[in-house]
Amino acid sequence: MKKILFVFGTRPELIKMAPIILRMKQFPEDFEVCVCNSAQHRDMLTGLLDLFGIDVDIDLNIMKPDQDLFDITSGLISAFKKDILQVFKPDWIFVQGDTTTTLSAAMSSFYSRIPLAHVEAGLRTYRMDSPFPEEFNRRVCSLIANRHYCPTKTAEANLLREGVCKENILLTGNTGIDSIYWLLSNYDEQFFKQNISNKCEAIGELIENGQRIVLITLHRREHFGSTFLNIINAIKTLAENFPDVSWIYPVHPNPNVSVPVKEHLQNMPNIHLLPPMDYVSFIYLMKLSYFVLTDSGGVQEEAPSLGKPILVLRETTERPEGIEAGSAMLAGNDPDCIIDMATELFTNKKLYQKMSGIQNPYGDGNAAKIIVDDLKKSSFKNVT
Ligand code: UD1
Ligand code: UDP
């Protein structure tokens, strides 16, 4: 019996950790599972826990409005020492991705000499400032982790180049793709439609009317300030140039995002600013949209499963696979470039069709099974 502690704290961590938690819980004779929510995100997690049917064993209740990186890191590291590691005494700690929760749990595992498994290991831009602070967080995790679950061959090659021992790496696919498959196979069109109409009547009506939709998300810290204003001005110009399109934008609750977005975009008749959407509605809206404008990591991975072209509103991406496969284009932060690329997607049918028909390079829905099978192997040795 292995004692496994799962730690997550933000929306994407839960979406990507859920398939592993649910799978592991199917083997109570092999694993004792403890679920820890740092609650780095609060409102953005609540409905998700219900959707996946995951009960939290430990809630660290860390979130406060307008928190900074010092608050989250220091609060979490002392919470891990006091409340968790000395009480539950896990054999393994599982973290996912590159958030401050991930970093803090990884550092705590190192201090307490408990083996660390890192899910979605090996993503890199090789630019410490982009994304900030995520590139640092994931590199620290790679220094600490004893088991590295890589979503793609590119991620695996990054770790090998950095000197990580091959025996400690496993190619799995991204667990976020497991979640999207789970969602699409468990619920039918009628459920998705009803759910979105219940949650947001106005969007339900747009869908009923067959409106052409572009979906937008933005939240990266390195954009805050003038770069962010450049991007939202590009969105404003696009909405003016394409008045028949509905630009649907669930706005991240971080005040560095929500304040300028409201100030600059709220009076545009065809831009719909919404609170963060529940995962079910968001995926359905992505399925119905014409294309997606985003700086999100997870959304870059999900869109090809729904046949949606992506314009990545960032200078770099640690997910080059979508660009290489042809489902995504790196639009950067420059407003003219964003406007040109989006306009091209509306006008160049051949390009649009090509970008819509790409097989998802990020996974095939089996990542959680591969990870749990790996940990079940009794012969598994921890090579450092
Ligand atoms: C965090 C992660 C980022 C990840 C993103 C996913 C870090 C440093 N950043 O960024 O890697 O891509 O989550 O969404 O770990 N807020 C709420 N309610 C919520 C969540 C956030 O009001 O449920 C507001 C709060 O004012 C909070 C702010 O958003 O202070 C920022 O949240 P934080 O977790 O610090 O950073 P994110 O930008 O969400
Ligand atoms: N997502 C969601 N509602 C939204 C926006 C995004 O459920 O309003 C989901 C999306 O499907 C993806 C994840 O949140 O699974 C991505 O999270 P985010 O963009 O916040 O973080 P990142 O992936 O960039 O770390």
Short mmCIF file of C-alpha atoms and ligand atoms in Angstrom, two decimals:
data_model
loop_
_atom_site.label_atom_id
_atom_site.label_comp_id
_atom_site.label_asym_id
_atom_site.label_seq_id
_atom_site.Cartn_x
_atom_site.Cartn_y
_atom_site.Cartn_z
CA MET A 1 0.00 0.00 0.00
CA LYS A 2 1.44 3.39 -1.03
CA LYS A 3 0.33 6.62 0.61
CA ILE A 4 -0.12 9.28 -2.06
CA LEU A 5 -0.63 12.98 -1.40
CA PHE A 6 -2.10 14.99 -4.29
CA VAL A 7 -1.61 18.73 -4.09
CA PHE A 8 -3.35 21.26 -6.35
CA GLY A 9 -4.61 24.78 -5.94
CA THR A 10 -5.65 26.31 -9.26
CA ARG A 11 -8.24 25.54 -11.93
CA PRO A 12 -5.90 23.89 -14.47
CA GLU A 13 -4.14 21.81 -11.81
CA LEU A 14 -7.44 20.31 -10.70
CA ILE A 15 -8.65 19.70 -14.27
CA LYS A 16 -5.40 17.85 -15.02
CA MET A 17 -4.99 16.06 -11.68
CA ALA A 18 -8.62 14.82 -11.47
CA PRO A 19 -8.21 11.89 -13.91
CA ILE A 20 -5.24 10.57 -11.90
CA ILE A 21 -7.01 10.94 -8.53
CA LEU A 22 -10.15 9.24 -9.84
CA ARG A 23 -8.17 6.41 -11.41
CA MET A 24 -6.01 5.85 -8.33
CA LYS A 25 -9.06 5.69 -6.09
CA GLN A 26 -10.19 2.65 -8.09
CA PHE A 27 -7.34 0.69 -6.45
CA PRO A 28 -7.81 1.07 -2.69
CA GLU A 29 -5.78 -2.08 -2.07
CA ASP A 30 -2.75 -0.39 -3.72
CA PHE A 31 -3.11 3.25 -2.72
CA GLU A 32 -4.22 5.38 0.19
CA VAL A 33 -5.05 8.74 -1.40
CA CYS A 34 -5.04 12.10 0.38
CA VAL A 35 -6.28 15.14 -1.58
CA CYS A 36 -4.93 18.54 -0.59
CA ASN A 37 -6.33 21.77 -2.02
CA SER A 38 -4.10 24.77 -1.31
CA ALA A 39 -7.07 26.91 -2.47
CA GLN A 40 -4.71 29.27 -4.30
CA HIS A 41 -7.90 29.62 -6.34
CA ARG A 42 -11.18 29.54 -4.48
CA ASP A 43 -14.25 30.33 -6.59
CA MET A 44 -12.63 28.92 -9.75
CA LEU A 45 -12.33 25.48 -8.08
CA THR A 46 -15.64 24.99 -6.30
CA GLY A 47 -17.82 23.72 -9.16
CA LEU A 48 -14.97 21.67 -10.59
CA LEU A 49 -14.62 19.56 -7.45
CA ASP A 50 -18.34 18.75 -7.67
CA LEU A 51 -18.14 18.00 -11.39
CA PHE A 52 -15.36 15.45 -10.90
CA GLY A 53 -16.82 14.17 -7.61
CA ILE A 54 -13.57 14.76 -5.73
CA ASP A 55 -13.62 15.26 -1.96
CA VAL A 56 -10.88 17.39 -0.47
CA ASP A 57 -9.21 15.94 2.64
CA ILE A 58 -7.14 19.02 3.49
CA ASP A 59 -7.98 22.60 2.53
CA LEU A 60 -5.18 25.11 3.19
CA ASN A 61 -7.42 28.09 2.44
CA ILE A 62 -4.54 30.19 1.15
CA MET A 63 -6.30 32.54 -1.28
CA LYS A 64 -6.72 36.20 -0.52
CA PRO A 65 -7.73 39.01 -2.86
CA ASP A 66 -4.85 40.45 -4.91
CA GLN A 67 -2.40 37.95 -3.41
CA ASP A 68 1.22 38.06 -4.48
CA LEU A 69 3.82 35.36 -4.97
CA PHE A 70 5.37 35.96 -1.52
CA ASP A 71 2.00 35.43 0.20
CA ILE A 72 1.26 32.15 -1.57
CA THR A 73 4.75 30.63 -1.33
CA SER A 74 5.45 31.45 2.31
CA GLY A 75 1.92 30.57 3.44
CA LEU A 76 2.02 27.21 1.70
CA ILE A 77 5.45 26.07 2.77
CA SER A 78 4.68 26.58 6.44
CA ALA A 79 1.23 24.99 6.03
CA PHE A 80 2.78 21.88 4.46
CA LYS A 81 5.21 21.50 7.34
CA LYS A 82 2.63 21.92 10.08
CA ASP A 83 -0.56 20.45 8.69
CA ILE A 84 0.32 17.75 6.24
CA LEU A 85 3.68 16.16 5.91
CA GLN A 86 4.11 15.43 9.60
CA VAL A 87 0.55 14.11 9.90
CA PHE A 88 -0.18 12.11 6.72
CA LYS A 89 3.45 11.10 6.06
CA PRO A 90 3.03 10.33 2.33
CA ASP A 91 5.24 7.94 0.37
CA TRP A 92 4.80 10.13 -2.70
CA ILE A 93 3.68 13.70 -3.32
CA PHE A 94 2.03 14.40 -6.68
CA VAL A 95 2.15 17.90 -8.17
CA GLN A 96 1.07 19.11 -11.59
CA GLY A 97 2.38 21.85 -13.89
CA ASP A 98 4.04 25.06 -12.80
CA THR A 99 1.99 27.17 -10.41
CA THR A 100 3.11 28.58 -7.07
CA THR A 101 1.20 25.76 -5.34
CA THR A 102 3.21 23.28 -7.44
CA LEU A 103 6.50 24.96 -6.55
CA SER A 104 5.72 25.19 -2.82
CA ALA A 105 4.63 21.55 -2.57
CA ALA A 106 7.73 20.48 -4.53
CA MET A 107 10.04 22.43 -2.21
CA SER A 108 8.26 20.96 0.81
CA SER A 109 8.75 17.45 -0.57
CA PHE A 110 12.46 18.20 -0.96
CA TYR A 111 12.86 19.56 2.58
CA SER A 112 11.08 16.56 4.03
CA ARG A 113 12.80 14.06 1.67
CA ILE A 114 9.54 12.64 0.39
CA PRO A 115 9.64 11.47 -3.27
CA LEU A 116 7.99 13.84 -5.73
CA ALA A 117 6.06 12.89 -8.88
CA HIS A 118 5.71 15.75 -11.37
CA VAL A 119 2.82 15.57 -13.83
CA GLU A 120 3.24 17.61 -17.05
CA ALA A 121 7.00 17.65 -16.62
CA GLY A 122 9.53 19.04 -19.06
CA LEU A 123 7.67 22.00 -20.60
CA ARG A 124 10.09 24.82 -21.38
CA THR A 125 10.40 28.17 -23.12
CA TYR A 126 13.97 28.58 -21.83
CA ARG A 127 13.03 32.17 -20.96
CA MET A 128 12.77 32.79 -17.24
CA ASP A 129 10.55 35.87 -17.79
CA SER A 130 8.03 34.17 -20.07
CA PRO A 131 5.86 32.81 -18.65
CA PHE A 132 6.64 34.42 -15.30
CA PRO A 133 6.97 32.82 -12.77
CA GLU A 134 5.96 29.47 -14.30
CA GLU A 135 9.21 28.76 -16.18
CA PHE A 136 11.12 29.00 -12.90
CA ASN A 137 8.55 26.93 -11.02
CA ARG A 138 8.65 24.01 -13.44
CA ARG A 139 12.44 24.01 -13.69
CA VAL A 140 12.70 23.79 -9.89
CA CYS A 141 10.21 20.89 -9.96
CA SER A 142 12.42 19.09 -12.49
CA LEU A 143 15.42 19.49 -10.16
CA ILE A 144 13.47 17.96 -7.29
CA ALA A 145 11.22 15.33 -8.90
CA ASN A 146 11.98 11.63 -8.65
CA ARG A 147 9.43 10.70 -11.32
CA HIS A 148 8.74 12.94 -14.34
CA TYR A 149 5.51 12.32 -16.27
CA CYS A 150 6.05 14.04 -19.62
CA PRO A 151 3.07 14.89 -21.84
CA THR A 152 5.00 14.96 -25.13
CA LYS A 153 8.24 13.84 -26.76
CA THR A 154 9.42 17.45 -26.85
CA ALA A 155 9.03 17.69 -23.06
CA GLU A 156 10.85 14.39 -22.62
CA ALA A 157 13.71 15.57 -24.88
CA ASN A 158 14.02 18.78 -22.83
CA LEU A 159 14.53 16.80 -19.62
CA LEU A 160 17.00 14.39 -21.20
CA ARG A 161 19.00 17.34 -22.52
CA GLU A 162 19.04 18.80 -19.01
CA GLY A 163 20.52 15.59 -17.64
CA VAL A 164 17.47 13.97 -16.07
CA CYS A 165 17.96 10.20 -15.85
CA LYS A 166 15.95 8.36 -18.56
CA GLU A 167 14.72 5.74 -16.07
CA ASN A 168 12.90 8.46 -14.14
CA ILE A 169 10.96 9.80 -17.14
CA LEU A 170 7.74 8.41 -18.56
CA LEU A 171 5.95 9.65 -21.68
CA THR A 172 2.24 9.75 -20.83
CA GLY A 173 0.31 12.34 -22.87
CA ASN A 174 -1.39 15.21 -21.09
CA THR A 175 -3.99 14.37 -18.46
CA GLY A 176 -5.95 17.48 -19.54
CA ILE A 177 -6.87 15.52 -22.67
CA ASP A 178 -8.14 12.67 -20.46
CA SER A 179 -10.44 15.21 -18.79
CA ILE A 180 -11.83 16.61 -22.02
CA TYR A 181 -12.49 13.08 -23.35
CA TRP A 182 -14.18 12.21 -20.04
CA LEU A 183 -16.41 15.26 -20.35
CA LEU A 184 -17.33 14.72 -23.99
CA SER A 185 -18.07 11.03 -23.51
CA ASN A 186 -20.11 11.45 -20.30
CA TYR A 187 -22.44 14.22 -21.39
CA ASP A 188 -24.49 14.71 -24.55
CA GLU A 189 -25.17 17.81 -26.64
CA GLN A 190 -28.46 18.46 -24.86
CA PHE A 191 -26.75 18.51 -21.46
CA PHE A 192 -24.09 20.97 -22.65
CA LYS A 193 -26.73 23.23 -24.22
CA GLN A 194 -28.95 23.19 -21.17
CA ASN A 195 -26.03 23.79 -18.83
CA ILE A 196 -24.88 26.88 -20.69
CA SER A 197 -28.41 28.30 -20.94
CA ASN A 198 -28.89 27.77 -17.19
CA LYS A 199 -25.61 29.42 -16.33
CA CYS A 200 -25.77 32.28 -18.84
CA GLU A 201 -29.02 32.96 -20.65
CA ALA A 202 -27.54 35.60 -23.00
CA ILE A 203 -24.89 33.18 -24.30
CA GLY A 204 -27.51 30.44 -24.62
CA GLU A 205 -29.49 32.77 -26.90
CA LEU A 206 -26.45 33.61 -29.04
CA ILE A 207 -25.89 29.88 -29.52
CA GLU A 208 -29.56 29.28 -30.41
CA ASN A 209 -29.25 32.02 -33.06
CA GLY A 210 -26.20 30.32 -34.61
CA GLN A 211 -24.03 33.36 -33.96
CA ARG A 212 -20.36 33.16 -35.06
CA ILE A 213 -18.26 33.18 -31.88
CA VAL A 214 -14.63 33.88 -31.06
CA LEU A 215 -13.61 32.77 -27.56
CA ILE A 216 -11.01 34.78 -25.62
CA THR A 217 -9.02 34.16 -22.41
CA LEU A 218 -6.08 36.13 -20.97
CA HIS A 219 -4.32 35.97 -17.62
CA ARG A 220 -0.52 35.77 -17.86
CA ARG A 221 1.37 37.85 -15.29
CA GLU A 222 4.10 38.93 -17.73
CA HIS A 223 1.41 40.75 -19.76
CA PHE A 224 0.15 42.95 -16.95
CA GLY A 225 0.43 46.68 -17.73
CA SER A 226 1.15 48.07 -21.19
CA THR A 227 1.41 44.71 -23.00
CA PHE A 228 -2.00 43.78 -21.68
CA LEU A 229 -3.45 47.07 -22.92
CA ASN A 230 -1.95 46.43 -26.37
CA ILE A 231 -3.64 43.04 -26.54
CA ILE A 232 -7.03 44.32 -25.44
CA ASN A 233 -6.81 47.19 -27.91
CA ALA A 234 -6.21 44.64 -30.67
CA ILE A 235 -9.34 42.76 -29.52
CA LYS A 236 -11.31 46.01 -29.57
CA THR A 237 -10.20 46.75 -33.15
CA LEU A 238 -11.09 43.22 -34.25
CA ALA A 239 -14.55 43.54 -32.68
CA GLU A 240 -15.05 46.82 -34.60
CA ASN A 241 -13.79 45.29 -37.87
CA PHE A 242 -15.99 42.17 -37.47
CA PRO A 243 -19.25 43.48 -35.98
CA ASP A 244 -21.23 40.31 -36.91
CA VAL A 245 -19.00 38.16 -34.71
CA SER A 246 -19.68 37.70 -30.99
CA TRP A 247 -16.43 37.99 -29.05
CA ILE A 248 -16.98 36.04 -25.84
CA TYR A 249 -14.51 36.71 -23.10
CA PRO A 250 -14.73 35.00 -19.65
CA VAL A 251 -12.55 37.40 -17.67
CA HIS A 252 -10.03 36.13 -15.10
CA PRO A 253 -10.85 37.53 -11.62
CA ASN A 254 -7.33 38.87 -11.03
CA PRO A 255 -7.81 42.66 -10.71
CA ASN A 256 -4.74 43.22 -12.91
CA VAL A 257 -6.86 41.66 -15.66
CA SER A 258 -10.46 42.45 -14.81
CA VAL A 259 -10.03 46.19 -14.16
CA PRO A 260 -8.43 47.16 -17.51
CA VAL A 261 -10.65 44.75 -19.43
CA LYS A 262 -13.81 46.34 -18.03
CA GLU A 263 -12.47 49.82 -18.57
CA HIS A 264 -11.60 49.27 -22.23
CA LEU A 265 -14.00 46.63 -23.53
CA GLN A 266 -17.25 46.79 -21.62
CA ASN A 267 -19.03 49.23 -23.93
CA MET A 268 -18.45 47.24 -27.11
CA PRO A 269 -21.84 45.84 -28.21
CA ASN A 270 -20.44 42.59 -29.66
CA ILE A 271 -17.94 41.86 -26.87
CA HIS A 272 -19.46 39.77 -24.07
CA LEU A 273 -17.50 40.02 -20.85
CA LEU A 274 -18.37 37.18 -18.47
CA PRO A 275 -17.11 35.87 -15.13
CA PRO A 276 -14.88 32.77 -15.39
CA MET A 277 -17.00 30.02 -16.93
CA ASP A 278 -17.60 26.61 -15.46
CA TYR A 279 -15.49 23.99 -17.27
CA VAL A 280 -18.50 22.30 -18.91
CA SER A 281 -19.76 25.56 -20.44
CA PHE A 282 -16.28 26.65 -21.43
CA ILE A 283 -15.53 23.45 -23.34
CA TYR A 284 -18.92 23.61 -25.07
CA LEU A 285 -18.36 27.22 -26.03
CA MET A 286 -14.96 26.32 -27.41
CA LYS A 287 -16.60 23.56 -29.45
CA LEU A 288 -19.03 26.11 -30.92
CA SER A 289 -16.52 28.88 -31.53
CA TYR A 290 -14.89 29.76 -34.84
CA PHE A 291 -11.46 30.13 -33.30
CA VAL A 292 -9.82 30.95 -29.96
CA LEU A 293 -7.61 33.85 -28.85
CA THR A 294 -5.72 32.90 -25.70
CA ASP A 295 -2.58 33.06 -23.59
CA SER A 296 -3.66 29.96 -21.62
CA GLY A 297 -1.59 26.80 -21.55
CA GLY A 298 -4.46 24.36 -21.06
CA VAL A 299 -6.61 25.94 -23.75
CA GLN A 300 -3.78 25.51 -26.28
CA GLU A 301 -3.86 21.79 -25.52
CA GLU A 302 -7.65 21.39 -25.59
CA ALA A 303 -8.52 23.29 -28.77
CA PRO A 304 -7.21 20.72 -31.28
CA SER A 305 -9.47 18.05 -29.70
CA LEU A 306 -12.40 20.25 -30.69
CA GLY A 307 -10.99 21.14 -34.11
CA LYS A 308 -10.48 24.80 -33.21
CA PRO A 309 -7.64 26.98 -34.52
CA ILE A 310 -5.79 28.92 -31.83
CA LEU A 311 -4.01 32.25 -31.93
CA VAL A 312 -1.57 32.22 -29.01
CA LEU A 313 -1.33 35.73 -27.60
CA ARG A 314 2.19 35.33 -26.24
CA GLU A 315 5.76 35.83 -27.39
CA THR A 316 6.76 32.29 -26.47
CA THR A 317 5.05 28.99 -25.84
CA GLU A 318 6.20 25.91 -23.96
CA ARG A 319 3.71 24.04 -26.11
CA PRO A 320 5.33 24.16 -29.58
CA GLU A 321 3.56 20.97 -30.69
CA GLY A 322 0.35 22.76 -31.71
CA ILE A 323 2.29 25.25 -33.80
CA GLU A 324 4.39 22.53 -35.43
CA ALA A 325 1.28 20.43 -36.13
CA GLY A 326 -0.49 23.47 -37.59
CA SER A 327 -3.44 23.92 -35.21
CA ALA A 328 -2.00 27.06 -33.56
CA MET A 329 -0.16 30.22 -34.58
CA LEU A 330 1.99 32.34 -32.27
CA ALA A 331 0.49 35.81 -32.63
CA GLY A 332 2.68 37.47 -29.97
CA ASN A 333 1.74 40.71 -28.20
CA ASP A 334 1.94 43.15 -31.05
CA PRO A 335 -1.56 44.50 -31.85
CA ASP A 336 -0.98 44.74 -35.62
CA CYS A 337 0.22 41.17 -35.74
CA ILE A 338 -2.76 39.91 -33.71
CA ILE A 339 -5.20 41.82 -35.94
CA ASP A 340 -3.53 40.56 -39.15
CA MET A 341 -3.52 36.92 -38.05
CA ALA A 342 -7.13 36.97 -36.83
CA THR A 343 -8.23 38.69 -40.05
CA GLU A 344 -6.41 36.02 -42.05
CA LEU A 345 -8.30 33.31 -40.14
CA PHE A 346 -11.62 34.93 -41.07
CA THR A 347 -10.74 35.43 -44.73
CA ASN A 348 -8.42 32.57 -45.72
CA LYS A 349 -10.71 29.52 -45.85
CA LYS A 350 -7.92 27.17 -46.87
CA LEU A 351 -5.80 28.13 -43.87
CA TYR A 352 -8.83 27.88 -41.58
CA GLN A 353 -9.71 24.39 -42.78
CA LYS A 354 -6.14 23.20 -42.43
CA MET A 355 -5.87 24.51 -38.86
CA SER A 356 -9.22 22.95 -37.89
CA GLY A 357 -8.37 19.43 -39.01
CA ILE A 358 -5.25 18.67 -36.98
CA GLN A 359 -5.00 15.62 -34.73
CA ASN A 360 -4.34 16.57 -31.09
CA PRO A 361 -0.57 16.34 -30.46
CA TYR A 362 -0.92 16.60 -26.67
CA GLY A 363 -2.50 13.28 -25.76
CA ASP A 364 -4.97 10.51 -26.51
CA GLY A 365 -6.93 10.27 -23.25
CA ASN A 366 -4.84 7.51 -21.63
CA ALA A 367 -2.39 9.54 -19.57
CA ALA A 368 -3.90 8.86 -16.13
CA LYS A 369 -3.97 5.12 -16.74
CA ILE A 370 -0.31 5.14 -17.77
CA ILE A 371 0.66 7.12 -14.66
CA VAL A 372 -1.30 4.96 -12.20
CA ASP A 373 -0.04 1.73 -13.82
CA ASP A 374 3.48 3.06 -13.46
CA LEU A 375 3.09 3.76 -9.76
CA LYS A 376 1.43 0.40 -9.19
CA LYS A 377 4.46 -1.51 -10.44
CA SER A 378 5.88 -3.13 -7.34
CA SER A 379 9.30 -3.40 -8.98
CA PHE A 380 9.45 0.36 -9.51
CA LYS A 381 12.69 1.78 -8.14
CA ASN A 382 13.43 5.40 -7.44
CA VAL A 383 16.69 6.25 -9.27
CA THR A 384 18.24 9.61 -8.30
C1 UD1 B 1 -2.38 31.12 -11.45
C2 UD1 B 1 -1.02 30.53 -11.79
C3 UD1 B 1 -0.86 30.37 -13.29
C4 UD1 B 1 -2.02 29.60 -13.89
C5 UD1 B 1 -3.32 30.24 -13.45
C6 UD1 B 1 -4.48 29.40 -13.92
C7 UD1 B 1 0.82 31.14 -10.31
C8 UD1 B 1 1.89 32.10 -10.02
N1 UD1 B 1 0.03 31.42 -11.36
O1 UD1 B 1 -2.41 32.43 -11.99
O2 UD1 B 1 0.34 29.67 -13.57
O3 UD1 B 1 -1.90 29.65 -15.29
O4 UD1 B 1 -3.39 30.33 -12.02
O5 UD1 B 1 -5.67 30.12 -13.91
O6 UD1 B 1 0.67 30.16 -9.61
N2 UD1 B 1 -8.78 35.16 -7.98
C9 UD1 B 1 -10.06 35.13 -7.48
N3 UD1 B 1 -10.71 33.91 -7.40
C10 UD1 B 1 -10.13 32.76 -7.79
C11 UD1 B 1 -8.81 32.81 -8.28
C12 UD1 B 1 -8.16 34.00 -8.37
O7 UD1 B 1 -10.62 36.15 -7.13
O8 UD1 B 1 -10.76 31.70 -7.69
C13 UD1 B 1 -8.07 36.47 -8.10
C14 UD1 B 1 -7.54 36.95 -6.75
O9 UD1 B 1 -7.64 38.34 -6.71
C15 UD1 B 1 -6.07 36.54 -6.85
C16 UD1 B 1 -5.78 36.75 -8.30
O10 UD1 B 1 -6.96 36.34 -8.97
O11 UD1 B 1 -5.28 37.35 -6.02
C17 UD1 B 1 -4.59 36.03 -8.87
O12 UD1 B 1 -4.64 34.64 -8.58
P1 UD1 B 1 -3.25 33.78 -8.58
O13 UD1 B 1 -3.57 32.37 -8.26
O14 UD1 B 1 -2.24 34.47 -7.73
O15 UD1 B 1 -2.73 33.91 -10.05
P2 UD1 B 1 -3.40 33.52 -11.42
O16 UD1 B 1 -3.23 34.70 -12.31
O17 UD1 B 1 -4.76 32.97 -11.22
N1 UDP B 2 -11.29 27.15 -18.30
C1 UDP B 2 -12.54 27.12 -17.70
N2 UDP B 2 -13.29 28.28 -17.67
C2 UDP B 2 -12.81 29.45 -18.20
C3 UDP B 2 -11.52 29.46 -18.79
C4 UDP B 2 -10.79 28.29 -18.82
O1 UDP B 2 -13.00 26.08 -17.23
O2 UDP B 2 -13.52 30.47 -18.14
C5 UDP B 2 -10.50 25.90 -18.30
C6 UDP B 2 -9.95 25.46 -19.65
O3 UDP B 2 -10.83 24.60 -20.31
C7 UDP B 2 -8.64 24.77 -19.27
C8 UDP B 2 -8.20 25.47 -18.03
O4 UDP B 2 -9.35 26.16 -17.52
O5 UDP B 2 -8.87 23.41 -18.93
C9 UDP B 2 -7.10 26.45 -18.33
O6 UDP B 2 -6.87 27.25 -17.22
P1 UDP B 2 -6.11 28.62 -17.30
O7 UDP B 2 -6.16 29.18 -18.67
O8 UDP B 2 -6.65 29.45 -16.19
O9 UDP B 2 -4.62 28.22 -16.88
P2 UDP B 2 -3.36 27.66 -17.70
O10 UDP B 2 -3.76 26.45 -18.43
O11 UDP B 2 -2.88 28.77 -18.58
O12 UDP B 2 -2.37 27.39 -16.62
#
